[in-house]
Short mmCIF file of C-alpha atoms in Angstrom, two decimals:
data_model
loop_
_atom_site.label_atom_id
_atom_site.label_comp_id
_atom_site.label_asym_id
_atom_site.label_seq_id
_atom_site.Cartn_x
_atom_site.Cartn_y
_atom_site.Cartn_z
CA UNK A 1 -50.92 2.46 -5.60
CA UNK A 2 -49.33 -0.74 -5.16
CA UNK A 3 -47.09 -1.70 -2.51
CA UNK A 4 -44.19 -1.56 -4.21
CA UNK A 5 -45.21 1.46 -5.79
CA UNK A 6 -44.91 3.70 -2.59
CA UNK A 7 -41.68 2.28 -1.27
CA UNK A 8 -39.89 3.01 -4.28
CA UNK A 9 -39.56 6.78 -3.63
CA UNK A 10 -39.17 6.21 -0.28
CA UNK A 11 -35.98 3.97 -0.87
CA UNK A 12 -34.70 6.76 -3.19
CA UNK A 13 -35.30 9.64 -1.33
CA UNK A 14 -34.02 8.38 2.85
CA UNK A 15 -30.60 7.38 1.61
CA UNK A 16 -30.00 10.35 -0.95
CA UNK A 17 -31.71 12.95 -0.21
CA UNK A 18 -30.79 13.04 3.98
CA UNK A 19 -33.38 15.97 4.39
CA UNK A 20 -32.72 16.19 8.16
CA UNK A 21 -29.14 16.73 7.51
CA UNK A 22 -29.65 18.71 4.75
CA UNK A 23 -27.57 21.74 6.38
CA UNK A 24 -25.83 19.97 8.70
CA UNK A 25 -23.22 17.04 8.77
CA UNK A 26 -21.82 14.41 11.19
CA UNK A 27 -20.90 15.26 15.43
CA UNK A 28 -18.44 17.86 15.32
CA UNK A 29 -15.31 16.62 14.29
CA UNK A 30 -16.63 13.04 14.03
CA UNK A 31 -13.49 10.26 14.24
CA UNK A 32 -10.54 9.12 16.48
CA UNK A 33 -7.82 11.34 16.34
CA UNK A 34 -6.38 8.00 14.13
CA UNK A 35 -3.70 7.38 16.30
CA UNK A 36 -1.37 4.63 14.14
CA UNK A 37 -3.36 4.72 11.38
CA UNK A 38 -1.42 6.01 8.37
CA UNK A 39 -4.52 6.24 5.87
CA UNK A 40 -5.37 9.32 4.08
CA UNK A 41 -7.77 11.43 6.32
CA UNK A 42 -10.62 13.01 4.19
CA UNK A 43 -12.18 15.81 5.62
CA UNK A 44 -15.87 16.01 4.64
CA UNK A 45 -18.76 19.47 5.89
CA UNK A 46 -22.02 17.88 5.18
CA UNK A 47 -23.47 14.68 6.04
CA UNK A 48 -24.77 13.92 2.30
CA UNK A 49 -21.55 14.14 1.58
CA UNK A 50 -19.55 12.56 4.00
CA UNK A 51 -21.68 9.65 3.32
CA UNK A 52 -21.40 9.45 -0.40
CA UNK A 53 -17.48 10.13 0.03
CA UNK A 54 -18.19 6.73 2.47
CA UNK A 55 -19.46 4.85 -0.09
CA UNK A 56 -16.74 6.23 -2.79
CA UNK A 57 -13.67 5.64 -0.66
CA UNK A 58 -15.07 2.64 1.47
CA UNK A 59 -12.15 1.94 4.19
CA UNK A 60 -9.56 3.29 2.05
CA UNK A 61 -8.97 6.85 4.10
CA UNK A 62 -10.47 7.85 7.87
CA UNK A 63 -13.37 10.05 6.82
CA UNK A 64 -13.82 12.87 9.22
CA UNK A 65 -17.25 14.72 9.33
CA UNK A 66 -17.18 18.26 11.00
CA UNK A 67 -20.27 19.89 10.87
CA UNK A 68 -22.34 18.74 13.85
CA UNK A 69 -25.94 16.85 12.84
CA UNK A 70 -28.80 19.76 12.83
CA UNK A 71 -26.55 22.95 12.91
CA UNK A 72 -27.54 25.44 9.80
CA UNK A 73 -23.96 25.09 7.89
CA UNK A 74 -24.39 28.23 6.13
CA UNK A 75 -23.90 29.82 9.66
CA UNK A 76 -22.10 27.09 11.50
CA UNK A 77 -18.69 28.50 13.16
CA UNK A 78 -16.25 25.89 13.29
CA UNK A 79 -14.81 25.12 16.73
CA UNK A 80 -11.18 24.55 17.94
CA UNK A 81 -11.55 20.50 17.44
CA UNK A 82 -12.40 21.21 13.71
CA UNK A 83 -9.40 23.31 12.98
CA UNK A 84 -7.80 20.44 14.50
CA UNK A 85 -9.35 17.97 12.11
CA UNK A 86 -8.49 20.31 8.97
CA UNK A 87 -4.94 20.72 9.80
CA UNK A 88 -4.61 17.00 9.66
CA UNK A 89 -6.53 16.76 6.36
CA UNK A 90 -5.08 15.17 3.05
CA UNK A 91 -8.18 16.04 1.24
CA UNK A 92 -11.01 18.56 2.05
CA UNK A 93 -14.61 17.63 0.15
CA UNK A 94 -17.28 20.42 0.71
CA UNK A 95 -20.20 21.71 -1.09
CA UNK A 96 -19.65 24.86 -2.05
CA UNK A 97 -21.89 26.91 -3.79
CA UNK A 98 -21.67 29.04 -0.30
CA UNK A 99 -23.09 26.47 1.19
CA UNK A 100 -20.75 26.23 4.15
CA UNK A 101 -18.46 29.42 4.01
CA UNK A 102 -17.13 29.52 7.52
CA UNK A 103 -16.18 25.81 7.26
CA UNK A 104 -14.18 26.98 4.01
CA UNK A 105 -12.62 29.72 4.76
CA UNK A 106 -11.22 28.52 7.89
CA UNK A 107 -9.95 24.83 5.62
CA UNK A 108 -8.19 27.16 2.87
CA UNK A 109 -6.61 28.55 6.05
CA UNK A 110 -5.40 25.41 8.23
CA UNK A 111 -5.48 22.84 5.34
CA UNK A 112 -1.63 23.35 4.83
CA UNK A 113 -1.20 21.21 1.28
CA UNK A 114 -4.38 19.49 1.48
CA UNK A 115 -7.28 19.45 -1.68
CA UNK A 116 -9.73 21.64 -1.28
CA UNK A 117 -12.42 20.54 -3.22
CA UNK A 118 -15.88 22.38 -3.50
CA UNK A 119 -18.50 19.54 -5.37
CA UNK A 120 -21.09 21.59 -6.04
CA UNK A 121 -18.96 24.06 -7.93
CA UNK A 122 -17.72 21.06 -10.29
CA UNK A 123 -21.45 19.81 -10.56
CA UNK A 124 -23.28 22.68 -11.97
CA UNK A 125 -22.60 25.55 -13.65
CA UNK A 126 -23.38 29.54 -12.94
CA UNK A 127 -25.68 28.51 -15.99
CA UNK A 128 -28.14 25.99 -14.19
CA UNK A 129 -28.08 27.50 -10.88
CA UNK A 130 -31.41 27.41 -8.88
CA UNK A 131 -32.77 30.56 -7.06
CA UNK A 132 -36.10 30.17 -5.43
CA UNK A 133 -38.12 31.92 -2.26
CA UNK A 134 -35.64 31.02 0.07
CA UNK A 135 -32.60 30.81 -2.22
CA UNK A 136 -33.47 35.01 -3.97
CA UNK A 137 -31.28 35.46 -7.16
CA UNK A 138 -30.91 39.08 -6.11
CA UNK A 139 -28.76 38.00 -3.15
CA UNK A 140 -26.83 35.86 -4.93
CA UNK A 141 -27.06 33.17 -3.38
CA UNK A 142 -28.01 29.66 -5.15
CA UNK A 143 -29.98 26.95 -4.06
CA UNK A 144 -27.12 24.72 -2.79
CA UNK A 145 -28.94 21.30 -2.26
CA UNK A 146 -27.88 19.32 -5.55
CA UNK A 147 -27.31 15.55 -3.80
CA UNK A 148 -31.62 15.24 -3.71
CA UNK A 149 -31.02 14.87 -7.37
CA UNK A 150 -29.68 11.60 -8.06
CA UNK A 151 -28.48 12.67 -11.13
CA UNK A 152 -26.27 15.34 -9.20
CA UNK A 153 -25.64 12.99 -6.77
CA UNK A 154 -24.04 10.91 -9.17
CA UNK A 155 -21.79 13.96 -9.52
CA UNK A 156 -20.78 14.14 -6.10
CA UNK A 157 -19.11 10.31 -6.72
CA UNK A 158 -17.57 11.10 -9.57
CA UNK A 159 -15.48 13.85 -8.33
CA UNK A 160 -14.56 12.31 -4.52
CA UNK A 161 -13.60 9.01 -7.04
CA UNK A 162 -11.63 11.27 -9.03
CA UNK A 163 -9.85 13.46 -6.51
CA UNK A 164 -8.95 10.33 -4.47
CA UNK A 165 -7.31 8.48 -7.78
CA UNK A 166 -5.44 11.45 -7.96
CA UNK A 167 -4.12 11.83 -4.74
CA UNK A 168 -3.76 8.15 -4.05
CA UNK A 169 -3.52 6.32 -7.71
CA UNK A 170 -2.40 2.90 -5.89
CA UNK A 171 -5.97 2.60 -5.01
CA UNK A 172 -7.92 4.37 -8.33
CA UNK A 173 -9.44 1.14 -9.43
CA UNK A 174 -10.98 0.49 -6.00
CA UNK A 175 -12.07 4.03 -6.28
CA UNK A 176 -13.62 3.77 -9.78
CA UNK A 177 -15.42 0.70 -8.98
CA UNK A 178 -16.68 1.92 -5.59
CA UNK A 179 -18.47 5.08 -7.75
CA UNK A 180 -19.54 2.39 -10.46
CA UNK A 181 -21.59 0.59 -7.48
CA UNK A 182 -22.58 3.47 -6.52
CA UNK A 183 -24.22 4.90 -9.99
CA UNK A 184 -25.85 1.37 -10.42
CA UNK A 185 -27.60 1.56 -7.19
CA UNK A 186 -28.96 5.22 -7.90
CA UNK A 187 -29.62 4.33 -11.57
CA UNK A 188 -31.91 1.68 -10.21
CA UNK A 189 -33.70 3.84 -7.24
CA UNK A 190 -34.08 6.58 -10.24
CA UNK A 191 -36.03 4.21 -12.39
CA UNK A 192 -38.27 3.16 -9.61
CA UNK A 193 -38.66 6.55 -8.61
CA UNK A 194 -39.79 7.84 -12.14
CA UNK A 195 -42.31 4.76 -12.30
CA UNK A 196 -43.68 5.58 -8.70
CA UNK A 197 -43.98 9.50 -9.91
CA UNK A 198 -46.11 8.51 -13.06
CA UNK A 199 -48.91 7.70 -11.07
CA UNK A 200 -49.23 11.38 -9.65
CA UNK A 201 -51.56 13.35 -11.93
CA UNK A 202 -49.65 16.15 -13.19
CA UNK A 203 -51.59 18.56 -11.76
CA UNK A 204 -50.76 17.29 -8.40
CA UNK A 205 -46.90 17.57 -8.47
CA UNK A 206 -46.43 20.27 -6.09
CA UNK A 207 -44.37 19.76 -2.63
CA UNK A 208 -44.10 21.55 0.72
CA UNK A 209 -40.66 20.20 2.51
CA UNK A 210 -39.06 20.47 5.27
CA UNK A 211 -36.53 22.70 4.17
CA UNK A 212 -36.04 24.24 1.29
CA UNK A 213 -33.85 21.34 -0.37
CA UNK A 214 -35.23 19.85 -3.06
CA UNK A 215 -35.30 22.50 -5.82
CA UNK A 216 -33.20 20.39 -8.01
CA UNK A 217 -35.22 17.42 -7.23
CA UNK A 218 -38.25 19.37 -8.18
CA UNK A 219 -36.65 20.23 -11.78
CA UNK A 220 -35.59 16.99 -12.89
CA UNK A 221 -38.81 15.06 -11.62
CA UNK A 222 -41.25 17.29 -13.09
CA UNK A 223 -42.55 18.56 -9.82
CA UNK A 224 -43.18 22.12 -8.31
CA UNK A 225 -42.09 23.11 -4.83
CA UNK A 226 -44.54 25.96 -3.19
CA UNK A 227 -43.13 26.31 0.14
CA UNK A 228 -41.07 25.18 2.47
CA UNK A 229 -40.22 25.03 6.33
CA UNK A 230 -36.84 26.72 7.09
CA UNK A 231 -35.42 25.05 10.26
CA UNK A 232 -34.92 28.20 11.45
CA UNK A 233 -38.36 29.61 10.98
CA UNK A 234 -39.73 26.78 13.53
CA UNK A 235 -36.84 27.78 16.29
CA UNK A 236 -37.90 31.38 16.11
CA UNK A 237 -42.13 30.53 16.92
CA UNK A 238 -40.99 28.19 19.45
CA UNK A 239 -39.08 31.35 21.14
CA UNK A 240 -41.91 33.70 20.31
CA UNK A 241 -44.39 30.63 22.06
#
């Protein structure tokens, strides 16, 4: 494999698919308390999507990250700072998809008038949900991790560009373009991707990850994941060791 040929999924895959942050987001309550600043503050949960909202809405709004780096957000109880944070909020952008359910129930809670809006819900539908070993349809539960696809990451763009031309129209166009930029660059890192992938034999498409993230990766690229380490599986050996 040529050169270029193996950094191609790696350029896709460190800025999209943010595997180490893959339930968990920026320091708790990330951000100055924006003391004279009069721009729109965004609340974001996740750090995939507080840095495609980053990209989106560029220096347009203080972006506000609030679950801490390396915390499991499906569990993560919000502290005092990050009710706080969501009080203050003009715009709430979350995963959904039960992804982060503390996060959200305390927002719709604190939020006051602020928009609540859960991405993943908008992305896919009840239709193309996911289940897999760690993710058991029988729980209900769906895989949640749609931004390693960068066709669902696209999504994600789309709907922060959206929401924020809605709630502040002077600045759509900056918005629209921002997302534009942002489609061209994963457009690009999708091609290369799909080139790089060719060159693994189909019966060699199989991944172990570190975490169980990249189900919707897996789909769209023509690969099979078998397995998976859960975060939380290697905390428990190292208390058992």
């Amino acid at each position: 494999m040529t050169r270029s040929r193996l950094l191609a999924p790696l350029a896709l895959l460190l800025p999209i698919a943010l595997v180490a942050g893959a339930c968990g987001g920026d320091d708790d309550a990330a951000g100055s308390d924006g003391g004279g600043d009069d721009r729109l503050v965004v609340v974001t949960t996740v750090s995939p999507i507080t840095s495609i909202a980053a990209d989106v809405i560029g220096d347009l709004a203080r972006i506000q990250g609030v679950v801490p780096e390396g915390t499991n957000s499906h569990t993560f109880e919000p502290s005092p700072s990050v009710s706080e944070v969501l009080e203050g909020a003009d715009v709430v952008f979350a995963n959904g998809l039960q992804l982060e359910e503390p996060t959200l129930a305390l927002a719709r809670d604190v939020a006051g008038d602020a928009t609540i809006v859960e991405l993943g819900d908008l992305i896919v539908s009840p239709d193309d949900y996911l289940y897999d070993f760690s993710f058991p349809e029988d729980e209900g539960k769906p895989n949640p991790h749609l931004w390693t696809d960068p066709t669902l990451a696209k999504g994600y763009a789309r709907y922060i560009a959206d929401t924020m031309s809605e709630v502040d129209p002077d600045n759509a166009e900056t918005y629209e373009a921002n997302r534009a930029e942002f489609d061209g660059i994963v457009d690009e890192l999708d091609t290369a991707l799909r080139t790089a992938l060719d060159t693994v034999p189909e019966d060699n498409r199989k991944l172990v990850t570190y975490h169980d993230a990249y189900a919707y990766w897996a789909q769209t690229y023509g690969w099979t994941v078998v397995g998976a380490v859960q975060p939380e599986d290697l905390q428990r050996q190292e208390r058992v060791g």
